[in-house]
Short mmCIF file of C-alpha atoms in Angstrom, two decimals:
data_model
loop_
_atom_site.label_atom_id
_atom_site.label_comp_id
_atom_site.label_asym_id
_atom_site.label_seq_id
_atom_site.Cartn_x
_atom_site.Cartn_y
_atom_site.Cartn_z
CA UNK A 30 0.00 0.00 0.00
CA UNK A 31 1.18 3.63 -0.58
CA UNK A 32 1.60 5.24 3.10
CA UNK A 33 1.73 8.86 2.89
CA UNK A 34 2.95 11.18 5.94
CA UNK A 35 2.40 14.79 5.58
CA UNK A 36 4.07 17.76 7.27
CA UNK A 37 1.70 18.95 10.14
CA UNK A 38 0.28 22.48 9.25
CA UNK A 39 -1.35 23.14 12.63
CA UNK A 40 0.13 26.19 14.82
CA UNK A 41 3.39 25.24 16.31
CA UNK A 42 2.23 21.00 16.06
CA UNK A 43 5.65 19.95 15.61
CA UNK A 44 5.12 16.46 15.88
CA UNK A 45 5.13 13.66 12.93
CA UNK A 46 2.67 11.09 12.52
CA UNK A 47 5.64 8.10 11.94
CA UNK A 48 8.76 7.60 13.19
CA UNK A 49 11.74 6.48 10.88
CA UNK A 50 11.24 3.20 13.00
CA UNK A 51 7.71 2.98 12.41
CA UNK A 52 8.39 3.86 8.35
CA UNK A 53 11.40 1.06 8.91
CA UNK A 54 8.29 -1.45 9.99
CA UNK A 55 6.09 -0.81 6.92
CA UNK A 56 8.84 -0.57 4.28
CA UNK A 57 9.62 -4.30 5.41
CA UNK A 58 6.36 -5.23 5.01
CA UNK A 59 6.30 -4.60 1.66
CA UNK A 60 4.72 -0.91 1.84
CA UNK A 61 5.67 2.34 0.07
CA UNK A 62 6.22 4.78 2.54
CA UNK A 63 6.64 9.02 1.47
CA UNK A 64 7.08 11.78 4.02
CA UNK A 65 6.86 15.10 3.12
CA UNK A 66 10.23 17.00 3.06
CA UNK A 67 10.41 18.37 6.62
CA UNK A 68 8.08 16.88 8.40
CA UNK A 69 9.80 15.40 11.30
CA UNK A 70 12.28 18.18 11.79
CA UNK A 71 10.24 19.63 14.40
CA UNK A 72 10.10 16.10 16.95
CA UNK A 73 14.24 16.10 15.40
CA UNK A 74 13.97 13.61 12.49
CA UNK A 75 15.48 14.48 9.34
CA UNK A 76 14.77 13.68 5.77
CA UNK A 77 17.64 11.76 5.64
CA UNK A 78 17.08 9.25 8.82
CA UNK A 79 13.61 8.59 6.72
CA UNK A 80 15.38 7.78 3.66
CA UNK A 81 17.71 5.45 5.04
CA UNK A 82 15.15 3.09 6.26
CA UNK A 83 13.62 2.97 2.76
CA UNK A 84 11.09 5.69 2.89
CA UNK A 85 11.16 8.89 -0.20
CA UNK A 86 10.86 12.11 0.97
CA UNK A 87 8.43 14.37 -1.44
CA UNK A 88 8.47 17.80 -1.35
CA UNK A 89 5.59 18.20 -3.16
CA UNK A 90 2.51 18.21 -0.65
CA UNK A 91 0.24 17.86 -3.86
CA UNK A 92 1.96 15.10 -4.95
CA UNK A 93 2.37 12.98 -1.72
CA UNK A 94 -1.61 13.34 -0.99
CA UNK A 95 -2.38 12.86 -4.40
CA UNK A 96 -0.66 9.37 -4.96
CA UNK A 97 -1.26 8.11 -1.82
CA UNK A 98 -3.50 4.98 -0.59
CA UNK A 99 -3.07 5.50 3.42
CA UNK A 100 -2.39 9.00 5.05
CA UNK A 101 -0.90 9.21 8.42
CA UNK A 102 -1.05 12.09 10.49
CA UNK A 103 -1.01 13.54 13.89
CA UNK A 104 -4.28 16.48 13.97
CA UNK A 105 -7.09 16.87 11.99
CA UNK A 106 -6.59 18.22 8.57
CA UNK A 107 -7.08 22.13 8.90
CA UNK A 108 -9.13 23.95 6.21
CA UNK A 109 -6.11 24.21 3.75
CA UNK A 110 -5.58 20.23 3.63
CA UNK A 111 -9.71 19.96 2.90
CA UNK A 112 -8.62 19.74 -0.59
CA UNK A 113 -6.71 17.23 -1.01
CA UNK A 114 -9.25 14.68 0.41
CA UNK A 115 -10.94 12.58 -1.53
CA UNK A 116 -12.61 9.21 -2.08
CA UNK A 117 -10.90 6.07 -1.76
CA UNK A 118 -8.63 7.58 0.59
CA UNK A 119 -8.23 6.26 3.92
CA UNK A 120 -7.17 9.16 6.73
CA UNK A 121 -6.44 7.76 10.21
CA UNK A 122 -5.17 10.33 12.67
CA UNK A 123 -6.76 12.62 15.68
CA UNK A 124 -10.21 13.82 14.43
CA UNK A 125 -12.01 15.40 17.38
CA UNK A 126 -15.33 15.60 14.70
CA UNK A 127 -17.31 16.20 17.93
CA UNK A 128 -15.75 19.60 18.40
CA UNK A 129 -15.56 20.70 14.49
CA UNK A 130 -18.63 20.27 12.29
CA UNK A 131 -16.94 22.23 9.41
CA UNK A 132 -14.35 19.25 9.91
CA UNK A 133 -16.99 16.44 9.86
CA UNK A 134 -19.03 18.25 6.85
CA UNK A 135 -15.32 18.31 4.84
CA UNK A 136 -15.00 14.60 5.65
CA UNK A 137 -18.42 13.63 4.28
CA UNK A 138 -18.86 15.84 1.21
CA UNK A 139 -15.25 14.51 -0.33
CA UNK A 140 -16.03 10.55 0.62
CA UNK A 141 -12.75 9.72 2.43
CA UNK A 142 -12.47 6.85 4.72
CA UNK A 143 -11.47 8.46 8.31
CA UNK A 144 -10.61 6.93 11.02
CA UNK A 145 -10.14 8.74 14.22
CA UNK A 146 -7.35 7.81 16.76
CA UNK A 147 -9.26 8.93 19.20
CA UNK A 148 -12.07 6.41 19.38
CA UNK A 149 -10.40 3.39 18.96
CA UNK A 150 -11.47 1.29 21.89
CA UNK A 151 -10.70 -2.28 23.31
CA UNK A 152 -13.69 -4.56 24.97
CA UNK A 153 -12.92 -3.21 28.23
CA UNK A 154 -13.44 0.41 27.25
CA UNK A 155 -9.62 1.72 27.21
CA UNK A 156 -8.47 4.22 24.66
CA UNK A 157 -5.09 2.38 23.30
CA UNK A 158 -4.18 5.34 20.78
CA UNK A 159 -5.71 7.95 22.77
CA UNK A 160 -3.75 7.12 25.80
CA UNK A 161 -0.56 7.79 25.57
CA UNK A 162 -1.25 11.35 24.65
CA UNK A 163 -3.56 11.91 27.19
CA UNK A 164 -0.71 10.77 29.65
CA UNK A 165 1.47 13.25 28.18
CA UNK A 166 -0.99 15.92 28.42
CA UNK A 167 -1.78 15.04 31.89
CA UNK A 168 1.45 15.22 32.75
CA UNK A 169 2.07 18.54 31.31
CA UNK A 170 -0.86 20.37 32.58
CA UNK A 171 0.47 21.01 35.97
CA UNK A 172 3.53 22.06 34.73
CA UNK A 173 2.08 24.94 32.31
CA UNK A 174 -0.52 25.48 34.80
CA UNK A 175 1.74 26.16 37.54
CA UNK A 176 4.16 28.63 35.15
CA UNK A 177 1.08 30.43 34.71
CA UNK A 178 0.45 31.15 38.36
CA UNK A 179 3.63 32.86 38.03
CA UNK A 180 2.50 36.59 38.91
CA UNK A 181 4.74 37.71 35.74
CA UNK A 182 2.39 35.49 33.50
CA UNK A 183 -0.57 37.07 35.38
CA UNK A 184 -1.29 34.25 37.96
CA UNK A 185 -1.90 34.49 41.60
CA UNK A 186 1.88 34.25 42.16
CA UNK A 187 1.79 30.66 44.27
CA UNK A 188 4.21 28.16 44.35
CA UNK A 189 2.92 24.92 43.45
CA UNK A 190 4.41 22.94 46.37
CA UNK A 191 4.68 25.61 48.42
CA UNK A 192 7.61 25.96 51.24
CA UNK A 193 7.95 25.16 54.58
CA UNK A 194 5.52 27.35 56.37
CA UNK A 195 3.83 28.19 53.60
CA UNK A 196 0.91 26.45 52.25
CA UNK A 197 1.18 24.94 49.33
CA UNK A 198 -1.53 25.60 45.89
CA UNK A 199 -4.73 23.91 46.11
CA UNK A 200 -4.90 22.22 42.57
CA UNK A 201 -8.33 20.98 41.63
CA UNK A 202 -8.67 18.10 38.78
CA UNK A 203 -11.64 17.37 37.14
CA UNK A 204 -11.71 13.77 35.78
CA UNK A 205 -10.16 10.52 36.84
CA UNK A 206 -8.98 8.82 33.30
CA UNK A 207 -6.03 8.55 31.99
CA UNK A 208 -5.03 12.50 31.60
CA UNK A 209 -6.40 13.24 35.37
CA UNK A 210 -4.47 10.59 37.39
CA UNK A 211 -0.86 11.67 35.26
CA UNK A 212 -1.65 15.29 36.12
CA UNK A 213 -2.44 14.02 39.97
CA UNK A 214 0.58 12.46 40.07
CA UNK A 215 2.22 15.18 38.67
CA UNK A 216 1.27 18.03 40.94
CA UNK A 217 1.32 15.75 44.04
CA UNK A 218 5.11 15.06 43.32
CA UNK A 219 5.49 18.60 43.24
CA UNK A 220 3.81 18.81 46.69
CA UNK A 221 0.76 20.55 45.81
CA UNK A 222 -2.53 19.83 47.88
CA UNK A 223 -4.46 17.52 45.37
CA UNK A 224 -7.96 16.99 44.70
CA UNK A 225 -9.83 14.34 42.33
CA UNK A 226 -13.61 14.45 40.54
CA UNK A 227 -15.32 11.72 39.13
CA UNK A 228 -18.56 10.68 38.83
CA UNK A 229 -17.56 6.94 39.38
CA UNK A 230 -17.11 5.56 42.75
CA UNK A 231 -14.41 2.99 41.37
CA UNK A 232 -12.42 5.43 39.88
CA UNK A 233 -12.65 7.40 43.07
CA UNK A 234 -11.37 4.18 44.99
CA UNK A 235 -8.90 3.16 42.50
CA UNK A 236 -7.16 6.74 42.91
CA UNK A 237 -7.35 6.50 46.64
CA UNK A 238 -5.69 2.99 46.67
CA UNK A 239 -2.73 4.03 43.74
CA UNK A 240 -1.91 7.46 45.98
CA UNK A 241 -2.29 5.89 49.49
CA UNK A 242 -4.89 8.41 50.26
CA UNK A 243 -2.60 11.45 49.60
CA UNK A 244 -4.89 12.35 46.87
CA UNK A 245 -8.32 13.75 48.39
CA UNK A 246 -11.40 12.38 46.35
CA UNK A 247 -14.68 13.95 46.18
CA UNK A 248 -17.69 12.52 44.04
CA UNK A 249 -18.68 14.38 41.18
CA UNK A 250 -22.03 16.72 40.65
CA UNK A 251 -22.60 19.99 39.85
CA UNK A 252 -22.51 22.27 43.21
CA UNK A 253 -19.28 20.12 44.17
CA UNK A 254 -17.79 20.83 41.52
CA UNK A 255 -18.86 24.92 42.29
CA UNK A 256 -17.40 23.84 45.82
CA UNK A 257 -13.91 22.81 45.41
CA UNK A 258 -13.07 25.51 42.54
CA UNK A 259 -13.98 28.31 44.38
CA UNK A 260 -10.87 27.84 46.82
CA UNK A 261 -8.63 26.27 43.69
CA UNK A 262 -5.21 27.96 42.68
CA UNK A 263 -5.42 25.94 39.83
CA UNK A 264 -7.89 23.54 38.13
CA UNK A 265 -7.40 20.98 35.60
CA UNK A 266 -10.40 19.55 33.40
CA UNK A 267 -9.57 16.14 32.24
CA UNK A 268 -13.12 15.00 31.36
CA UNK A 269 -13.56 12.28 28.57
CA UNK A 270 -17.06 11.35 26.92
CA UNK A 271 -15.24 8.69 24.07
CA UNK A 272 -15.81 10.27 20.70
CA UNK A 273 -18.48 13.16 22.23
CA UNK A 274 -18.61 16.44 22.85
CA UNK A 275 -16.95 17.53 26.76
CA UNK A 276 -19.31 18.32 29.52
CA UNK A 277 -19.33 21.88 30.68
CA UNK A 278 -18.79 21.20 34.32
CA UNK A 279 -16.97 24.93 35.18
CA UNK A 280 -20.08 27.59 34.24
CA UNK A 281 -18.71 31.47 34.28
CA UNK A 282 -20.44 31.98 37.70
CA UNK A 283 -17.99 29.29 39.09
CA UNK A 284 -14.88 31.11 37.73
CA UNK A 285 -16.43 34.09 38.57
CA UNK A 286 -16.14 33.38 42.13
CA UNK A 287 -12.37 31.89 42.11
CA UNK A 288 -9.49 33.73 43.30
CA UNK A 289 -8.19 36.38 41.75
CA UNK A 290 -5.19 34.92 39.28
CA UNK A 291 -6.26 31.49 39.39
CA UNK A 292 -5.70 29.31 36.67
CA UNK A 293 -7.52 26.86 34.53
CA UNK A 294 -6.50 24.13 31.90
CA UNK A 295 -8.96 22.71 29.66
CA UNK A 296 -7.18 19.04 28.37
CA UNK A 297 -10.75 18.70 27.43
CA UNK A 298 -10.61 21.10 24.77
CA UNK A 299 -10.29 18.78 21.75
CA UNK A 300 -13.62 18.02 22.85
CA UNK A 301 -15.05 21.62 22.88
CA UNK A 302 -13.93 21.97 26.70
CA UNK A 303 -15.00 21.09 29.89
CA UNK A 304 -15.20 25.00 31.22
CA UNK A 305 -18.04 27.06 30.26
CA UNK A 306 -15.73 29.82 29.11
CA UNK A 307 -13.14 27.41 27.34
CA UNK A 308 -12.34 28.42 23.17
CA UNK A 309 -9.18 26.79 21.60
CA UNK A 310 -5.78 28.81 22.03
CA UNK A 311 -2.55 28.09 20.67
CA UNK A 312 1.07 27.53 21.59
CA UNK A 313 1.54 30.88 20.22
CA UNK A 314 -0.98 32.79 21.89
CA UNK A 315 -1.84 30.37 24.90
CA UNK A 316 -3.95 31.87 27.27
CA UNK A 317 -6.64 34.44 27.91
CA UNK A 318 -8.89 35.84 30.82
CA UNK A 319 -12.10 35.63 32.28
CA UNK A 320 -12.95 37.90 34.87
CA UNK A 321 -10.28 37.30 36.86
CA UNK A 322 -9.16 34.27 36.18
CA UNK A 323 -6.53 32.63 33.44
CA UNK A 324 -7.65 30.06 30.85
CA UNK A 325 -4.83 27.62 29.06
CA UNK A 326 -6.61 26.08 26.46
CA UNK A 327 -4.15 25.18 23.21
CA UNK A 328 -5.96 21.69 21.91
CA UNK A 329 -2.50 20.26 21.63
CA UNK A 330 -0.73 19.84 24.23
CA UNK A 331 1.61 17.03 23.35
CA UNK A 332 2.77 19.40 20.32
CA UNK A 333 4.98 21.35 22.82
CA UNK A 334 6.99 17.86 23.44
CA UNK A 335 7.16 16.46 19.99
CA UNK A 336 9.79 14.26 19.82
CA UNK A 337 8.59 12.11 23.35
CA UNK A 338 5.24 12.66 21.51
CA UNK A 339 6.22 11.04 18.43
CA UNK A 340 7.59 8.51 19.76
CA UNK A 341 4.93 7.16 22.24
CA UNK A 342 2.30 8.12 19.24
CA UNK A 343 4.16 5.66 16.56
CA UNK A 344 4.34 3.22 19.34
CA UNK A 345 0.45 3.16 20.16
CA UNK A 346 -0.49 2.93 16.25
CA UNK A 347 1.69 1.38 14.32
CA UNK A 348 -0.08 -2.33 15.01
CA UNK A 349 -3.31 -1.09 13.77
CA UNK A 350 -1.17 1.20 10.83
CA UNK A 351 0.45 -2.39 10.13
CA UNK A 352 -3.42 -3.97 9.79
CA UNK A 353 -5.12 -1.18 7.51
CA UNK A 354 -1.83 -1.44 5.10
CA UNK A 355 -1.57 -4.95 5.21
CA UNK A 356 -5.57 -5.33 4.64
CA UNK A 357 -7.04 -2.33 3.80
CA UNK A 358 -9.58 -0.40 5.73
CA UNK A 359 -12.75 -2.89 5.18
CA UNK A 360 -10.66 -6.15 6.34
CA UNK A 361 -8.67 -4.74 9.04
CA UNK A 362 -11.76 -3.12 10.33
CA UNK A 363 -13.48 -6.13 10.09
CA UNK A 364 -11.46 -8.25 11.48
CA UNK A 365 -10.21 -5.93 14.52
CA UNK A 366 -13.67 -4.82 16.42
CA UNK A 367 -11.29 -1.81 18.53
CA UNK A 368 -10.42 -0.68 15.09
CA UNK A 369 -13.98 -0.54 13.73
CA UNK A 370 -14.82 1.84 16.51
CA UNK A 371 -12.74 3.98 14.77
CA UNK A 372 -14.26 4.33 11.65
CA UNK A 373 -15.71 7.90 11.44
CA UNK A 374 -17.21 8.56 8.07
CA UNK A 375 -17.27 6.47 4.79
CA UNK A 376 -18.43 7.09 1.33
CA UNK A 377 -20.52 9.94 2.84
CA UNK A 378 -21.61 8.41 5.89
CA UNK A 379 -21.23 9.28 9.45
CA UNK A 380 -20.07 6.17 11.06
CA UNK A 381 -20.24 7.64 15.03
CA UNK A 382 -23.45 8.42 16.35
CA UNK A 383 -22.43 10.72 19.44
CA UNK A 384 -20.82 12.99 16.33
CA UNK A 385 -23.62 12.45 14.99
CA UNK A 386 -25.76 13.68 18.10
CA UNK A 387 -23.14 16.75 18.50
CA UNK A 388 -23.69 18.22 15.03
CA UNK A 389 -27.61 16.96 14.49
CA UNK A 390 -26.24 14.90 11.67
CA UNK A 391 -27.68 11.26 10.67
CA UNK A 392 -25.09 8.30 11.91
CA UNK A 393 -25.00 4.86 11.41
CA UNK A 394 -23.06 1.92 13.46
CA UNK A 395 -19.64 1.01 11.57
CA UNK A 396 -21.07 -2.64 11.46
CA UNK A 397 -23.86 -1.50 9.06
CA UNK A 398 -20.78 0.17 6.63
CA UNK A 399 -18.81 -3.04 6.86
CA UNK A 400 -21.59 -5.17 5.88
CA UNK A 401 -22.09 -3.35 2.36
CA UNK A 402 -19.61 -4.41 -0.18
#
């Protein structure tokens, strides 16, 4: 099959969507593999690394889409890349349609198969590709949250772990996946006072158990959530609906009533955000205020650490890259059920019903796609 793996065109997303490893795998499985010139120099792989594991390197962004079978890539194609899909190609990368109708419109109207990283799932519910850059993410978000509360980037001016004598910030996380434990373990290693929201008792439990009870957990709903941000330093929404739009858990009333130079994250925001308030930002331009409060929104995170990024990306999806090359789309899919969840649109078709329910679109099951020959 020809693999193609385009330059990423998003603000400051300098990761790739294959490493020269991963292009390494497929080239010895028979596959034709062509990066665009460039396109790892930002995660520190050059042209030539690619070429020496059997891969061509093709300037010529026209070209590379035009010929290829498979395209690889790391965020959803932004408006400029709308043109070069087109039927009988298969796109599997980060979609996020939930968030971006003009996205999941694009998809339909030109036919591509898509598949969405995002919302590939095993039996027992995990997110295999999702994961690893929601651990990153996780782990980042104290990090840029507590640079923020630095009073020269207009935060409170508080000291994550605080010092002896002092108390330490109060950091608030929303969510008890993936993203929310890293970030818990994150700002509890940096001595913050740490608490946990979920709506699921287990999780709750599970978190108590892995942090020896050093990690306060609270139950989820509405005027708790009101509760414990109105004394936060800094809150983190890690919130996950698989594939659907984010809750909006943090309404403008609730930052309203935080302290002045608080901070917020939104990992959610892929989603559309888990704060009230919450609109995409970018490495570039990263935050912005409400009342008196500081948002950190940019809807890729991982971006800012591309090369650990790439690498724990290419390691998630290269087994399922290796099935849709090896089989195409309508075997591999068929034959891999996690895989089939990730089939977004087809032919026209909206293969994921809570996109579906986001954008008041008609959806269908992937089953009912694979069926039709």
């Amino acid at each position: 099959m020809r693999i193609a793996v385009p330059r990423e065109v998003k603000d400051q997303e300098n990761r790739v969507a294959l490493t020269p490893s991963g292009a390494h795998h497929l080239v010895e499985h028979g596959h034709s593999v062509a990066v665009e010139s460039g396109a790892g120099t930002g995660s520190r792989f050059s042209d030539e690394e690619y070429r020496e594991v059997g891969a061509d390197v093709v300037a010529d962004v026209d070209r590379l889409w035009g010929e290829a079978e498979l395209v690889l890539k790391v965020k959803e194609p932004q408006a400029e890349e709308f043109r070069h899909l087109h039927e009988d190609l298969t796109l599997f990368t980060y979609l996020h349609l939930a968030a971006d109708k003009q996205l999941t419109e694009s998809l339909l109207d030109s036919g591509v198969n898509s598949l969405a990283y995002e919302t590939v799932q095993l039996p027992d519910r995990t997110l295999p590709l999702l994961a690893p850059m929601s651990e990153i993410a996780g782990r980042l978000a104290p990090t840029v949250g507590g640079y923020h509360l630095l009073s020269s980037e207009g935060g409170r001016g508080v000291l994550l772990g605080g010092v002896p004598g002092v108390a330490p910030a109060n950091v608030v996380i929303l969510g008890g996946g993936v993203a929310g434990r890293r970030a818990a373990e994150i700002a509890l290693g940096q001595r913050a006072h740490v608490t946990v929201l979920d709506i699921s008792l287990p999780t709750l439990r599970a978190i108590d158990q892995q942090f020896n009870g050093a990690v306060r957990t609270i139950a989820s709903s509405l005027m708790a959530v009101t509760e414990a941000v109105a004394t936060a330093d800094l809150v983190i929404g890690a919130v996950l609906v698989p594939g659907a739009a984010a809750p909006k858990l943090v309404t403008n009333d609730d930052v309203a009533a935080m302290r002045e130079g608080s901070v917020l994250v939104d990992i959610a925001i892929d989603q559309g955000g888990c704060f009230e308030d919450s609109r995409p930002t970018t490495h570039s331009d990263p935050t912005f205020r409400v009342h008196e409060s500081l948002f950190y929104c940019v809807g890729n995170m991982p971006g800012a650490v591309p090369r650990t990024s790439t690498s724990a990306l290419t390691n998630a999806t290269l087994p399922y890259v290796t099935e849709l090359a090896d089989k195409g789309w309508r075997m591999a899919c068929a034959g891999d059920p996690a895989l089939a969840q990730g089939l977004s649109t087809h032919a026209g078709i909206l293969t994921n019903r809570a996109v579906g329910q986001a954008h008041d679109l008609p959806a269908v099951e992937p089953e009912k796609v694979l069926r039709t020959p």
